[in-house]
Coordinates of C-alpha atoms in Angstrom, one line a residue:
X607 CA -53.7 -69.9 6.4
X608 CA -53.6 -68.3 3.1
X609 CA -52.3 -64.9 4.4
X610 CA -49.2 -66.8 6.4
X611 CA -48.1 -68.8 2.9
X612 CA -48.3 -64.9 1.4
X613 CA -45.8 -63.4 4.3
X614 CA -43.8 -66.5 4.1
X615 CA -43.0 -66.7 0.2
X616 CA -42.1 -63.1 0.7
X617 CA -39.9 -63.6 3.2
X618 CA -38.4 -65.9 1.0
X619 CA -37.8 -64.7 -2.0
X620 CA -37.0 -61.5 0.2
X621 CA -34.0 -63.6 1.8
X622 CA -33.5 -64.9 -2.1
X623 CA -33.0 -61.4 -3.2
X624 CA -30.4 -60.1 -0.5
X625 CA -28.0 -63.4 -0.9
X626 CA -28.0 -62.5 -4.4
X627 CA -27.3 -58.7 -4.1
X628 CA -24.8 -60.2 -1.4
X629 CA -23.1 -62.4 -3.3
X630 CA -22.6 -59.4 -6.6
X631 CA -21.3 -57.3 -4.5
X632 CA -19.1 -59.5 -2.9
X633 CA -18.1 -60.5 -5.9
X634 CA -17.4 -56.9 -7.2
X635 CA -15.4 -56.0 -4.1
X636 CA -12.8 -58.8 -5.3
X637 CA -11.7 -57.0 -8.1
X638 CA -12.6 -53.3 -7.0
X639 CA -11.2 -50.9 -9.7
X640 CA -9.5 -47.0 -9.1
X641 CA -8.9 -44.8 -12.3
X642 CA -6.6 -42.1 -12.6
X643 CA -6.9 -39.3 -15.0
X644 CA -3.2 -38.0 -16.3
X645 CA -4.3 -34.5 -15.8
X646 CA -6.3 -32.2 -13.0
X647 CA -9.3 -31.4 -14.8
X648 CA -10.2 -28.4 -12.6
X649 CA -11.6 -26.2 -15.9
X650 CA -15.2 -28.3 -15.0
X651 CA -16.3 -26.6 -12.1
X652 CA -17.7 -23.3 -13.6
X653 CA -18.1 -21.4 -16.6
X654 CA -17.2 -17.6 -17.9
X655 CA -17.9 -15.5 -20.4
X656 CA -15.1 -14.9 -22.9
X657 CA -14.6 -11.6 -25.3
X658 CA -16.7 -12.9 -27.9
X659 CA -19.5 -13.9 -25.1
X660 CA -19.1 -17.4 -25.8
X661 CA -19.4 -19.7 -22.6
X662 CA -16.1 -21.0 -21.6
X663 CA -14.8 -23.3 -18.7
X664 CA -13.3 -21.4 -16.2
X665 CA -9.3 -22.3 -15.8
X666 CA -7.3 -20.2 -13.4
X667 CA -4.0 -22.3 -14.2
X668 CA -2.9 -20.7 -17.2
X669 CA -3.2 -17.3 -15.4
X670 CA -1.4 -18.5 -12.5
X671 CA 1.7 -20.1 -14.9
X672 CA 1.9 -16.4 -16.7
X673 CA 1.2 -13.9 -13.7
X674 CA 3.4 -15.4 -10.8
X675 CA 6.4 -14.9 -12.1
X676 CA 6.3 -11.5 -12.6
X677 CA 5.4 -11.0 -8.4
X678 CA 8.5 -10.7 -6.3
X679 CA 9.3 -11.3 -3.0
X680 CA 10.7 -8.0 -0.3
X681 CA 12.6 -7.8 2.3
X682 CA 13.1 -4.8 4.2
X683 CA 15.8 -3.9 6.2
X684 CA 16.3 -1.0 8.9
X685 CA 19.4 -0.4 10.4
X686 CA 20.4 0.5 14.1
X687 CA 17.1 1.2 16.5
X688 CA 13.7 2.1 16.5
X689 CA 12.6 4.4 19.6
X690 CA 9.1 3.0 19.1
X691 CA 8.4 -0.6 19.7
X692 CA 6.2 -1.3 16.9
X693 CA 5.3 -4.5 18.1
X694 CA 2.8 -2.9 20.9
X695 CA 2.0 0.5 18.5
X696 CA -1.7 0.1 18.0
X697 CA -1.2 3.6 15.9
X698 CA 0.1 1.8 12.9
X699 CA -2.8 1.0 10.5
X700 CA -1.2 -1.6 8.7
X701 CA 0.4 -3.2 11.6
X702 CA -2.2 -6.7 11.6
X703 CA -2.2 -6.7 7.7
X704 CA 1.8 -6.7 7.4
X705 CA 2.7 -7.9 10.7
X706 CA 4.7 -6.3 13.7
X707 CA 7.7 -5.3 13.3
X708 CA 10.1 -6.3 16.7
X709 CA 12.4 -4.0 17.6
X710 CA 15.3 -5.2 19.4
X711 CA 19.0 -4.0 19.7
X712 CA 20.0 -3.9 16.1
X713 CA 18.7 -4.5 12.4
X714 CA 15.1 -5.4 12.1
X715 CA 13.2 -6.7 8.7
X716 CA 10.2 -7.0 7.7
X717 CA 8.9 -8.3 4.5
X718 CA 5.9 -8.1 1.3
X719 CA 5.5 -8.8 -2.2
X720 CA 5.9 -6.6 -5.3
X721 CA 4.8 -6.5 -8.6
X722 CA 7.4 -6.2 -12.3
X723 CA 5.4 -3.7 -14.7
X724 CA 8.4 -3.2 -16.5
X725 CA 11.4 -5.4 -18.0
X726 CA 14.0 -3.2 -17.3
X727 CA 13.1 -3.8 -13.4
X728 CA 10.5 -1.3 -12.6
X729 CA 8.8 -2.9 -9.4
X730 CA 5.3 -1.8 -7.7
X731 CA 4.6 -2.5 -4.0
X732 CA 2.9 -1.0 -1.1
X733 CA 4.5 2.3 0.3
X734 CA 4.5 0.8 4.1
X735 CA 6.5 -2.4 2.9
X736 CA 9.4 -0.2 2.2
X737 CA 9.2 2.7 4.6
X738 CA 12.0 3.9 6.0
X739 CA 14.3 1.1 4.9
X740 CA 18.1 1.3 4.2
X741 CA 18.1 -2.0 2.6
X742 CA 15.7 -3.2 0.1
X743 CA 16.2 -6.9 -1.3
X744 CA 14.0 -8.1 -4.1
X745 CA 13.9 -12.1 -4.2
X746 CA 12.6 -13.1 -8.1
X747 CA 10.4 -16.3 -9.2
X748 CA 13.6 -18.4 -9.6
X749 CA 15.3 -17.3 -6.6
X750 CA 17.7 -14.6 -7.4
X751 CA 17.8 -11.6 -5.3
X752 CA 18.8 -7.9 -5.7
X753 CA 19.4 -4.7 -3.6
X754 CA 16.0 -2.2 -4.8
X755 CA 16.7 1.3 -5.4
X756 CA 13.4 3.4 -4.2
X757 CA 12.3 5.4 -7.2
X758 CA 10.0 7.1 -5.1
X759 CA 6.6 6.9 -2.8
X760 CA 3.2 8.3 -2.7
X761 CA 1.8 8.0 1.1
X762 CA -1.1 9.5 -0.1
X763 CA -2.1 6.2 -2.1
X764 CA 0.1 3.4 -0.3
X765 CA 2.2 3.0 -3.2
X766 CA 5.8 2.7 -3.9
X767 CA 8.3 2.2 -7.0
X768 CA 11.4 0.3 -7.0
X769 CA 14.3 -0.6 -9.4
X770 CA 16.4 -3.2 -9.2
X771 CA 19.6 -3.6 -12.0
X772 CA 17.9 -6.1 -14.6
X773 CA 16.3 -6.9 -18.2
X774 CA 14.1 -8.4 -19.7
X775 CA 12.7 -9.8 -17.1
X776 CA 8.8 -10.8 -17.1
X777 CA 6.2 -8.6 -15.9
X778 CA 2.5 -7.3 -15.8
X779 CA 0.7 -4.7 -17.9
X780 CA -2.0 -2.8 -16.4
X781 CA -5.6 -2.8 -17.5
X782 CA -8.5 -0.3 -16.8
X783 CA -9.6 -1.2 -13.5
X784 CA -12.9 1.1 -14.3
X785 CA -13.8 -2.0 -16.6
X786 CA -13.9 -4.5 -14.1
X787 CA -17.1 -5.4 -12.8
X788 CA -18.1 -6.4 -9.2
X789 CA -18.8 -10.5 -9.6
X790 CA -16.0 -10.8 -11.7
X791 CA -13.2 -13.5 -11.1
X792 CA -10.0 -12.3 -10.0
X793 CA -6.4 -14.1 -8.4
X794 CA -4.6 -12.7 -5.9
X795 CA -0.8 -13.5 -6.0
X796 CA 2.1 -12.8 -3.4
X797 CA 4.1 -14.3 -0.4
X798 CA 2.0 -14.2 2.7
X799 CA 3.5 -15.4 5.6
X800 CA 6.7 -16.2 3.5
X801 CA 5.2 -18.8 1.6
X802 CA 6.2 -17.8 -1.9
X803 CA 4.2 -17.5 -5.2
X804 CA 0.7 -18.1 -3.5
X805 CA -2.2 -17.5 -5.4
X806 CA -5.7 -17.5 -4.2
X807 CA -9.2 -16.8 -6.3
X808 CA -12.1 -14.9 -5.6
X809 CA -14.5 -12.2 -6.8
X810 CA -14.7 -8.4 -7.0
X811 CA -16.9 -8.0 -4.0
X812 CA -17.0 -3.8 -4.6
X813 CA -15.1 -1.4 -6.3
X814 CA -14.9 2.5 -4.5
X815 CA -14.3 1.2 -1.3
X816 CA -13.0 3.8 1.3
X817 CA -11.8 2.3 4.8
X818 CA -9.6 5.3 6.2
X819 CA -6.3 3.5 6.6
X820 CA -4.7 6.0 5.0
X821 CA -4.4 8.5 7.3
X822 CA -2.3 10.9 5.9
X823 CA -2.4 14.6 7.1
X824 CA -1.0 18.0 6.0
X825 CA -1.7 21.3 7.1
X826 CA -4.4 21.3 3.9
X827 CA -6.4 18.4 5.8
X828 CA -6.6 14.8 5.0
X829 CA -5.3 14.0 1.3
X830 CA -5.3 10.5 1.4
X831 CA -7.1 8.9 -1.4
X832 CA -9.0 5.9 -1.1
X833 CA -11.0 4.3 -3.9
X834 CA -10.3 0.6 -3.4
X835 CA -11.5 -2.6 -4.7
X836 CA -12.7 -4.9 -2.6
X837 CA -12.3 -8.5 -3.2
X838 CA -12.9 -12.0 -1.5
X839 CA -9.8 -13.5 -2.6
X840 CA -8.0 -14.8 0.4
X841 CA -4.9 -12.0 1.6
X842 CA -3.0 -12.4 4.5
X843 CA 0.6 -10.3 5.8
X844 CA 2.8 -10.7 3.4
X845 CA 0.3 -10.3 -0.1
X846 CA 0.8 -6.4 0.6
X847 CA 2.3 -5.5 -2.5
X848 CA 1.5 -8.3 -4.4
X849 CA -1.1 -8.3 -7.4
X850 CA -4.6 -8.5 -8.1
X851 CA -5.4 -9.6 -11.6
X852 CA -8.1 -10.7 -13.7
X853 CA -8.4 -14.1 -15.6
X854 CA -6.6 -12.5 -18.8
X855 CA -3.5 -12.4 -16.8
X856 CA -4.0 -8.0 -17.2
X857 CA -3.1 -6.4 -13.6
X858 CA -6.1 -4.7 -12.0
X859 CA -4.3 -3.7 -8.5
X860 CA -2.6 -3.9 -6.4
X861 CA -3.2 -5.7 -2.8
X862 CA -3.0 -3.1 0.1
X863 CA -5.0 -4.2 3.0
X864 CA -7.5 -6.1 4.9
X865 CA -10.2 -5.7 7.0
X866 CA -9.6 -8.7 9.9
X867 CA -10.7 -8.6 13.6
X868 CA -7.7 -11.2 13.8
X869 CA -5.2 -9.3 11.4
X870 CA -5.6 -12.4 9.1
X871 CA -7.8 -13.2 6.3
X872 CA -11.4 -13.2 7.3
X873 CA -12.9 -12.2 3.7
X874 CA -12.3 -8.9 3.1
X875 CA -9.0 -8.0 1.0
X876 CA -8.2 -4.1 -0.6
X877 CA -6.3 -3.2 -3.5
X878 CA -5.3 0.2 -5.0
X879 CA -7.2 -0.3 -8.3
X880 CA -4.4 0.1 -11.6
X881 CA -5.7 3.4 -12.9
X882 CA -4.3 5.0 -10.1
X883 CA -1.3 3.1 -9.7
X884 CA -0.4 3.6 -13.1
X885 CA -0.2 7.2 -13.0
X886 CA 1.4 7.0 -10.2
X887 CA 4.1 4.7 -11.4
X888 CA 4.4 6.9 -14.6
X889 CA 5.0 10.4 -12.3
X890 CA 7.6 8.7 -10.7
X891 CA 9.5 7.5 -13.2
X892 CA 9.0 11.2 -15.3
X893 CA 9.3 13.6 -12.7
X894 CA 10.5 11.7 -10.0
X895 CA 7.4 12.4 -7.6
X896 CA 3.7 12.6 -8.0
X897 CA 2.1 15.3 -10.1
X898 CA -1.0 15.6 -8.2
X899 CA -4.2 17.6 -8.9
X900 CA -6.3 19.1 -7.1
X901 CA -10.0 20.3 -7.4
X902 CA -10.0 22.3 -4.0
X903 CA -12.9 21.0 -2.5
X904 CA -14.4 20.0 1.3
X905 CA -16.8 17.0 0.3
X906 CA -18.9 14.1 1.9
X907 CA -20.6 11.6 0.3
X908 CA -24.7 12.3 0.0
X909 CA -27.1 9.8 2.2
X910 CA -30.1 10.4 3.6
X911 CA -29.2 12.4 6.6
X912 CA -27.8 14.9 4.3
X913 CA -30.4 14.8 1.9
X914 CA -32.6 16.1 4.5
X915 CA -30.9 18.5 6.6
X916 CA -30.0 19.8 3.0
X917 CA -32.5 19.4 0.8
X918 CA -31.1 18.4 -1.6
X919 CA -32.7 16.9 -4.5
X920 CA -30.6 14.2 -5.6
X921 CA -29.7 11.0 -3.2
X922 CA -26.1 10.5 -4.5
X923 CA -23.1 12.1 -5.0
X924 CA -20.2 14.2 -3.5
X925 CA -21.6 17.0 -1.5
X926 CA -19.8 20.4 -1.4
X927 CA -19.2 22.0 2.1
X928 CA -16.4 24.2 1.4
X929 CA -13.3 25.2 -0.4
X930 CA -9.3 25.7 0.8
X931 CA -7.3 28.4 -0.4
X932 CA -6.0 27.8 -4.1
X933 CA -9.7 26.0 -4.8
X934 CA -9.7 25.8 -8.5
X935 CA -13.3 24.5 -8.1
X936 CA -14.2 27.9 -6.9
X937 CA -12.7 29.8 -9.3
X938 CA -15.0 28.0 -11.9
X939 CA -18.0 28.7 -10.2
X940 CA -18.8 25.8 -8.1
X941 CA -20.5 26.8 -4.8
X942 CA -20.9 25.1 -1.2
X943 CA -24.3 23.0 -1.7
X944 CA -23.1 21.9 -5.0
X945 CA -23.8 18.0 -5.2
X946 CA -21.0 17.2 -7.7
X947 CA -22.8 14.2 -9.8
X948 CA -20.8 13.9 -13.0
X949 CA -16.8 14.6 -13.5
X950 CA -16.3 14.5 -17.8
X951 CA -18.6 11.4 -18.4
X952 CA -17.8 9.2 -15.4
X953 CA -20.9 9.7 -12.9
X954 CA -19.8 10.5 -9.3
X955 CA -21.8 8.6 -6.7
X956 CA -19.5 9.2 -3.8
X957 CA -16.8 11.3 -2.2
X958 CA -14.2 8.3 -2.6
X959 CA -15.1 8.4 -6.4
X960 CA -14.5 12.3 -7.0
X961 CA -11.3 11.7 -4.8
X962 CA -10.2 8.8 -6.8
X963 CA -11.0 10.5 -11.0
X964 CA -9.1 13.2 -10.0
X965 CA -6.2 11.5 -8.0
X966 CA -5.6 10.9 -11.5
X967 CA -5.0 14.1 -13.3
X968 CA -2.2 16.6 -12.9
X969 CA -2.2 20.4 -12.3
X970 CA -2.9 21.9 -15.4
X971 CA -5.4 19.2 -16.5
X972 CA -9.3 20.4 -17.6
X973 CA -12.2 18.6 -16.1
X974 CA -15.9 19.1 -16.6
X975 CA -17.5 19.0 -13.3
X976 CA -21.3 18.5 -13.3
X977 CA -23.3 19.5 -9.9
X978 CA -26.7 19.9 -8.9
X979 CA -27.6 23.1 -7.6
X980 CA -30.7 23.2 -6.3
X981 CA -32.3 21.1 -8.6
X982 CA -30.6 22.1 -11.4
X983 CA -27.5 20.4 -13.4
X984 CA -24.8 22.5 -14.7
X985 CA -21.5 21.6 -15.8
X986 CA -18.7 23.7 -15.0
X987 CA -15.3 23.7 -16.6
X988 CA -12.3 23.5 -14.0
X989 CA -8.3 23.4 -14.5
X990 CA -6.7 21.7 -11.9
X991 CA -4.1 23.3 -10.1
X992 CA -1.7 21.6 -7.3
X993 CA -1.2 22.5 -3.7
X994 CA 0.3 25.7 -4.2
X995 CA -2.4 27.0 -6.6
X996 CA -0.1 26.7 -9.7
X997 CA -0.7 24.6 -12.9
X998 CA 2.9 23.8 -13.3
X999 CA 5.1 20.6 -12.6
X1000 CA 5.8 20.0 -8.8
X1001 CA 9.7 19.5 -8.1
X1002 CA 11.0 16.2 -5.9
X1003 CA 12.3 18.1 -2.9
X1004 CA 15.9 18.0 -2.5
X1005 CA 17.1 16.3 0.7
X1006 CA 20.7 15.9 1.3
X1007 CA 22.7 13.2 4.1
X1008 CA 22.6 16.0 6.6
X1009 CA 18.8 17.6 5.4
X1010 CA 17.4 13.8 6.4
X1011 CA 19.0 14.2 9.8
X1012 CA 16.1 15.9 11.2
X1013 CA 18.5 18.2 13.1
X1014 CA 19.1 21.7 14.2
X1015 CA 21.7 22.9 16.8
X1016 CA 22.9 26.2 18.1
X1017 CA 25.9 27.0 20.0
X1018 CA 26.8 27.0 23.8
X1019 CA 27.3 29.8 26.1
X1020 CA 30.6 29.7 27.9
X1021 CA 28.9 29.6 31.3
X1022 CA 27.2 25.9 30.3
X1023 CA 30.6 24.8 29.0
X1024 CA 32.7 26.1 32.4
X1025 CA 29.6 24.3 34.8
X1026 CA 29.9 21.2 32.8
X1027 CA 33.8 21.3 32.7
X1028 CA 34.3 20.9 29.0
X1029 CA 36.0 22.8 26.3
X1030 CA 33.6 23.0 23.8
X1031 CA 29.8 21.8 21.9
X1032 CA 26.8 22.4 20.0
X1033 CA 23.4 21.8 21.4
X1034 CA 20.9 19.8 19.8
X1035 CA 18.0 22.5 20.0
X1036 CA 15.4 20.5 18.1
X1037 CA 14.9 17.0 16.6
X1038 CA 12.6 16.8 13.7
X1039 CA 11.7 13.7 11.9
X1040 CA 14.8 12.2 10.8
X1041 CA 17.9 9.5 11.3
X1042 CA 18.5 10.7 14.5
X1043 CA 15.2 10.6 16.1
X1044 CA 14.2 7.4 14.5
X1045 CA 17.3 5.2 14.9
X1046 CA 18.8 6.6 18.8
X1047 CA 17.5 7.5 21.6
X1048 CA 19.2 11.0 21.3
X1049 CA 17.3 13.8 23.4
X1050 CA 17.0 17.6 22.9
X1051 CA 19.3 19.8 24.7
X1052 CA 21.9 17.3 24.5
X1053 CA 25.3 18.7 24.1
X1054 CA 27.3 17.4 21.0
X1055 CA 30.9 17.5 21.7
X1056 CA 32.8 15.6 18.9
X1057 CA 31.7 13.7 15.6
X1058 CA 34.1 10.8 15.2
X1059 CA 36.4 11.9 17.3
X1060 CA 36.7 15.2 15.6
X1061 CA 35.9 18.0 18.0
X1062 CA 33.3 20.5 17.6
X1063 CA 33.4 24.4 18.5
X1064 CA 30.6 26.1 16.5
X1065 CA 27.5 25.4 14.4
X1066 CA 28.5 26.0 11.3
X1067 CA 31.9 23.6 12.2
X1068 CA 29.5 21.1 13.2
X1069 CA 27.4 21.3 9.9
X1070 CA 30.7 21.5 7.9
X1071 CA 31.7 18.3 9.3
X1072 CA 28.4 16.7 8.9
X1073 CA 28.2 17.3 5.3
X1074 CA 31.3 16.0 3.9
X1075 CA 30.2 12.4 5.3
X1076 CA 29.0 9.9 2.3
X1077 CA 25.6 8.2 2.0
X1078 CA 26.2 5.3 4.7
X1079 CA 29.0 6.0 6.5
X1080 CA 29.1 5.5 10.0
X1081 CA 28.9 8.8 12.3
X1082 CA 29.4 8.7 16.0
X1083 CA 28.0 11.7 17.9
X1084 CA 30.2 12.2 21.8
X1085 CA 28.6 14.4 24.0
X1086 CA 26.8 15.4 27.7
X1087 CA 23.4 16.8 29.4
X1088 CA 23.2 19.3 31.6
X1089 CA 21.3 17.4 33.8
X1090 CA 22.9 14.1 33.0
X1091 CA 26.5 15.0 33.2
X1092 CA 28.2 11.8 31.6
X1093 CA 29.7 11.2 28.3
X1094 CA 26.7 9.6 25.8
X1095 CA 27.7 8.5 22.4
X1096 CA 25.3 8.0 19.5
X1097 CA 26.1 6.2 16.3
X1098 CA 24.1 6.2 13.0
X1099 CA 25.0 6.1 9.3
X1100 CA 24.3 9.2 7.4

């Protein structure tokens, strides 16, 4: 009896307790309050260090106000016809990070993002967002637009300078991208997907990263050079160009690709770090084209396969296999075996590091190249020389309207011209890489009768003719096959 008046007080004062808690709440709910804070206080959600190592909130809108401004918006424009359809050319290594490029009848665009480093209109992008364009249209922060002049490209590196016709004008300066440190906090500004002045945030996820989308050949091998860091920082098609910076607002690189099963971002973003592009950007502008040098060198990066086949007594570095013609490297001593492990004071862990230290000196620089031989360090003095094997400055090449043609002809023999009952022609005996090839569907052996209407008897008429048309003017090519005997006419501007 005593243990049911126990259960039923509790339940009482149990039923007490919840019409009371009821009855609060209720009462709360009446009058239910919502504050708002004039102000986004995202500088609470994590910490950095600043210069002075004090602990500081991290705020990545400051650094967004100062750097987006300064990165610009591209368009590119080709005229006429592509004889590639770029939109099913799996060739292309940029073709998921920038997007395909359709090729219908007519002009096509595509587009990217650029950085200012200059006031005066000096503007850094990606080589590929300005390949082979005849227009290039620079859209700024506030909207205003110019037609680019191309300064100049280096393949090599993915990286291109353009000018467009303005001052002071607000822009990025470049910090030492050896100083930044994987972990670190960095922004990633540009226009993917046309939406304008987008910034995203993330970390250095690695720095030296070599992916081999720069496949660039030349008779010398590949000389691509690939040292990228690798960041987390959302990039999609259309950031190519566009900055990477750290949270002083300095500009560390600049955004070149991804790594995306999807060609979208999926967490892995490259950028040419700025101690490359900064020499780069300064060639250009000082001798018009890159000043390269090279140590003349066949290297691989050391791991454990090579340590053992080799013997080697060191588990990192750039392992020598063999040396070009011109190898400066050889000259100074260095021998195939050598593990370079040291250029100067910088230590050299892999190939992509050796490639990118000296992808930043010119022929004629000195370089103290450490290797261990068998065990042993030594550190051998080397002058860098360029392709040619000569310390001097390398010369733009000179390429005039009709040089970028791609062209050579030769003449006709009569017997051609009587079986295909005209008067006169060139035929086009080879097509190199040029106007012709890229924007019509002009074959070799095709028999060039007149240019604009003009017509043509011999070679050196033909050439004569070609050469006093002006930087865009419209040319139309008339002519016949032999084994397509019709009239064909083929227009491009020079």
């Amino acid at each position: 009896m005593k243990r049911f008046a126990s259960l039923f007080l509790a339940a009482v004062l149990g039923s007490a307790s919840t019409m009371v808690a009821f009855k609060v709440l209720d009462k709360d709910e009446q009058g239910v309050k919502l504050d708002y804070i004039n102000g986004t206080p995202t500088s609470r959600v994590a910490y950095s260090v600043n210069e002075n190592g004090q602990t500081v909130p991290l705020d990545f809108t400051q650094t967004a106000e100062r750097v987006t401004p300064a990165v610009v918006y591209i368009r590119s424009t080709q005229d006429g016809m592509s004889r590639r359809d770029e939109s099913t050319d799996n060739s292309d290594p940029f073709r998921e990070f920038f997007g395909p490029r359709m090729m219908p009848q007519g002009p096509t665009q595509s587009s990217g993002s650029g950085v200012i480093v200059n006031e005066n209109g000096y503007i850094v992008t990606n080589n590929h967002v300005v390949q082979d364009a005849d227009v290039v249209e620079v859209t700024l922060y506030d909207n205003r637009t110019y037609k680019a002049e191309v300064v100049g490209t280096d393949p090599d590196t993915d990286i291109a300078l353009i000018k467009i016709n303005e001052k002071t004008l607000p822009h990025l300066s470049f910090v030492d991208s050896d100083k930044s440190k994987v972990g670190e906090w960095v922004l990633a500004i540009g226009n993917p997907f046309n939406l304008n002045s987008t910034v995203t945030a993330g970390i250095i996820s690695a720095k030296g990263r070599s992916i081999n989308i720069l496949q660039r050949n030349s008779e010398g091998g590949n000389t691509a050079i690939e040292s990228f860091i690798q960041t987390d920082a959302a990039i999609n098609p259309g950031n190519s160009g566009g900055a990477l910076v750290n949270l002083n607002g300095g500009l560390l690189g600049i955004n070149t690709a991804i790594a995306s099963p999807t060609g979208s971002y999926s967490g892995y973003g490259f950028a040419v770090p700025s101690n490359i592009v900064s020499k780069i950007v300064e060639d250009l502008i000082q001798f018009g084209t890159v000043q390269r040098g090279w140590l003349g060198i066949s290297i691989g990066s050391v791991n454990s396969q090579i340590v053992k086949e080799k013997d080697l007594q060191v588990n990192t570095g750039a392992y020598v296999s063999g040396f070009p013609e011109h190898s400066s490297a050889k000259e100074a001593g260095l021998q195939e075996g050598d593990v370079v492990v040291k250029i100067d004071e910088t230590p050299i862990n892999t190939s992509a590091a050796l490639i990118e230290y000296i992808g930043r000196h010119r022929p004629g620089d000195k370089v103290n190249v450490t290797v261990n031989r068998k065990g042993k360090e030594l550190t051998l003095p080397v002058v860098l020389k360029n392709r040619d094997g000569k310390t001097g400055t390398v010369k733009p090449e000179e390429r005039d309207g009709f040089a970028s043609l791609g062209l050579e002809v030769e003449d006709v023999s009569g017997n051609v011209l009587k079986k295909l009952d005209i008067n006169n022609g060139v035929r086009v005996k080879e097509l190199g890489n040029g106007k012709l090839a890229k924007y019509t569907d002009i074959r070799e052996g095709f028999i060039i009768t007149k240019v604009n209407e003009t017509p043509v008897k011999s070679v050196k008429e033909f050439n004569e003719l070609l050469k006093k048309k002006k930087i865009g003017e419209l040319v139309i090519l008339s002519g016949t096959y032999e084994d397509v005997p019709r009239e064909f006419n083929y227009a491009f501007r020079m």
